[in-house]
Amino acid sequence: MPSPTSYTAVITSEAIQKLKLLCHQELPREACGLIACRIDDSERVASAILPMNNTHPEPEHHFKFDPAEWVRTLFHLSQSRYSLTGFYHSHPSGPPFPSNEDLTHPLWSSSVSVKEPFSGAEGLQMLQMWIVSLADPATTEISVFTSSSNGMRRLVLTEISV
């Protein structure tokens, strides 16, 4: 039976504020990037937000990482003693739930997992999909998902102050 923490995504207050700001700055385009934790953090608290350029030809409705930037960013993570925990993207006018395109995107549909040094001390680690909805100008909604044997599973998002 999975531990209760396997159903939870934890992020620092500073990181969640940065995530929201970066997504708002990209409007009307979809923002995208990586989320990471300290490699020595056994709780895997998301504490680093690394924006990436959205190179999709239709960035208002889709996202795509630049392959060279992707490699540079992963190298930077390993050199900075951070571990990749997930990816984020925004839905400028949609809800914080996976679209049909999200569900078939190679990042999510192949049960992505990574090996050291990007996954922390546990070895293989399932990655998380963070979706930031900017549909309501009064509030920013964030949902986090991970792949499971039954499809995508929504995680409980917990913000902590450090």
C-alpha atoms as one frame of an Amber mdcrd trajectory, in Angstrom:
protein
   0.000   0.000   0.000   1.420   3.423  -0.944   2.332   5.785   1.863   0.078
   8.827   2.388   2.864  11.088   1.113   2.636   9.416  -2.302  -0.710  11.211
  -2.720   0.687  14.624  -1.797   2.687  17.267  -3.645   4.434  19.714  -1.313
   5.801  23.110  -2.378   7.382  26.005  -0.508   5.491  29.312  -0.301   8.331
  31.042  -2.146   8.271  28.495  -4.987   4.493  28.623  -5.434   4.585  32.425
  -5.625   7.330  32.241  -8.263   5.332  29.644 -10.228   2.241  31.866 -10.257
   4.244  34.958 -11.230   6.047  33.204 -14.093   2.772  31.873 -15.493   1.102
  35.301 -15.335   4.102  36.929 -17.034   3.730  34.627 -20.042   0.080  35.479
 -20.729  -1.463  34.979 -23.245   1.070  32.211 -23.967   1.277  28.929 -22.064
   4.145  29.026 -19.601   6.177  25.866 -19.069   9.154  24.608 -17.121  10.545
  22.284 -14.501   9.950  21.846 -10.784  12.685  20.504  -8.532  13.615  19.755
  -4.947  16.952  19.574  -3.152  18.582  16.233  -3.947  19.041  15.552  -0.212
  15.379  16.311   0.638  13.745  13.000   1.531  10.322  14.725   1.634  10.820
  15.956  -1.973   9.434  19.438  -1.259   9.283  21.457  -4.477  11.563  24.416
  -3.848  12.889  25.394  -7.289  10.940  26.576 -10.325  12.912  26.625 -13.569
  11.106  28.323 -16.458  11.735  27.114 -19.984  11.021  28.815 -23.290   7.832
  27.642 -24.942   8.942  26.946 -28.511   5.641  25.574 -29.811   4.471  27.347
 -33.005   1.087  27.958 -31.303   2.174  28.900 -27.750  -1.232  30.306 -26.779
  -2.663  26.769 -26.778   0.304  24.377 -26.560   3.772  24.061 -25.083   7.034
  22.514 -26.170  10.460  22.551 -24.521  13.477  23.479 -26.614  15.632  20.287
 -26.671  18.948  22.128 -26.148  17.524  24.176 -23.263  16.090  20.954 -21.768
  19.538  19.333 -21.706  21.212  22.482 -20.298  18.594  22.772 -17.565  18.895
  19.116 -16.514  22.679  19.522 -16.370  22.255  22.673 -14.263  19.951  20.754
 -11.905  22.504  18.010 -11.360  25.301  20.531 -10.783  23.141  22.476  -8.309
  22.264  19.371  -6.277  18.605  19.511  -7.247  16.346  16.665  -8.302  13.656
  16.908 -10.977  10.222  16.296  -9.446   7.978  17.415 -12.261   6.996  19.687
 -15.104   4.588  22.597 -15.132   2.586  24.388 -17.755  -0.231  26.881 -17.660
  -3.705  26.874 -19.121  -4.254  30.581 -19.871  -8.015  30.194 -20.326  -8.727
  26.631 -19.213  -9.164  24.689 -15.981  -6.256  23.180 -13.997  -6.914  19.681
 -15.318  -5.150  17.690 -18.037  -6.495  18.336 -21.504  -6.736  15.476 -23.993
  -3.478  16.750 -25.471  -1.836  16.715 -22.017  -2.899  13.114 -21.491  -1.283
  12.030 -24.744   1.823  14.234 -24.411   5.015  12.108 -24.345   6.011  13.630
 -20.992   2.952  12.095 -19.315   1.635   9.288 -21.484   4.722   7.084 -21.263
   4.791   6.914 -17.448   7.921   9.031 -17.452  10.488   8.214 -14.828  14.082
   9.297 -14.547  17.229   7.841 -13.059  19.842   9.404 -10.800  20.981  12.114
 -10.447  17.609  13.626 -11.316  15.371  11.447  -9.165  16.856  11.733  -5.690
  17.900   8.989  -3.350  14.920   6.746  -4.140  16.191   5.821  -7.594  13.311
   5.742 -10.065  10.734   8.391  -9.302   7.455   9.120 -11.043   7.280  12.722
 -12.160   4.453  15.134 -11.456   2.415  17.258 -13.879   1.630  20.693 -12.440
  -1.110  22.630 -14.253  -1.650  26.310 -13.488  -5.032  27.727 -14.526  -5.206
  31.451 -15.237  -8.812  31.335 -16.498 -10.167  33.393 -13.582  -8.292  36.708
 -13.267  -9.181  36.871  -9.561  -7.481  33.606  -8.612  -4.763  31.246  -9.796
  -5.638  27.564  -9.481  -2.986  24.847  -9.412  -3.528  21.101  -9.677  -0.867
  18.397  -9.539  -1.107  14.956 -11.120   1.018  11.860 -11.402   0.711   8.837
 -13.619  -0.808   5.708 -12.099  -1.907   2.304 -13.346  -5.440   3.748 -13.673
  -4.362   6.838 -15.619  -3.676  10.192 -14.018  -4.076  10.585 -10.255  -4.657
  14.016  -8.721  -2.439  14.792  -5.745  -3.223  16.901  -2.691  -1.233  20.138
  -3.007   0.280  21.370   0.245   2.080  24.701   0.601   4.610  25.080   3.418
   6.687  27.959   4.764  10.365  27.315   5.280
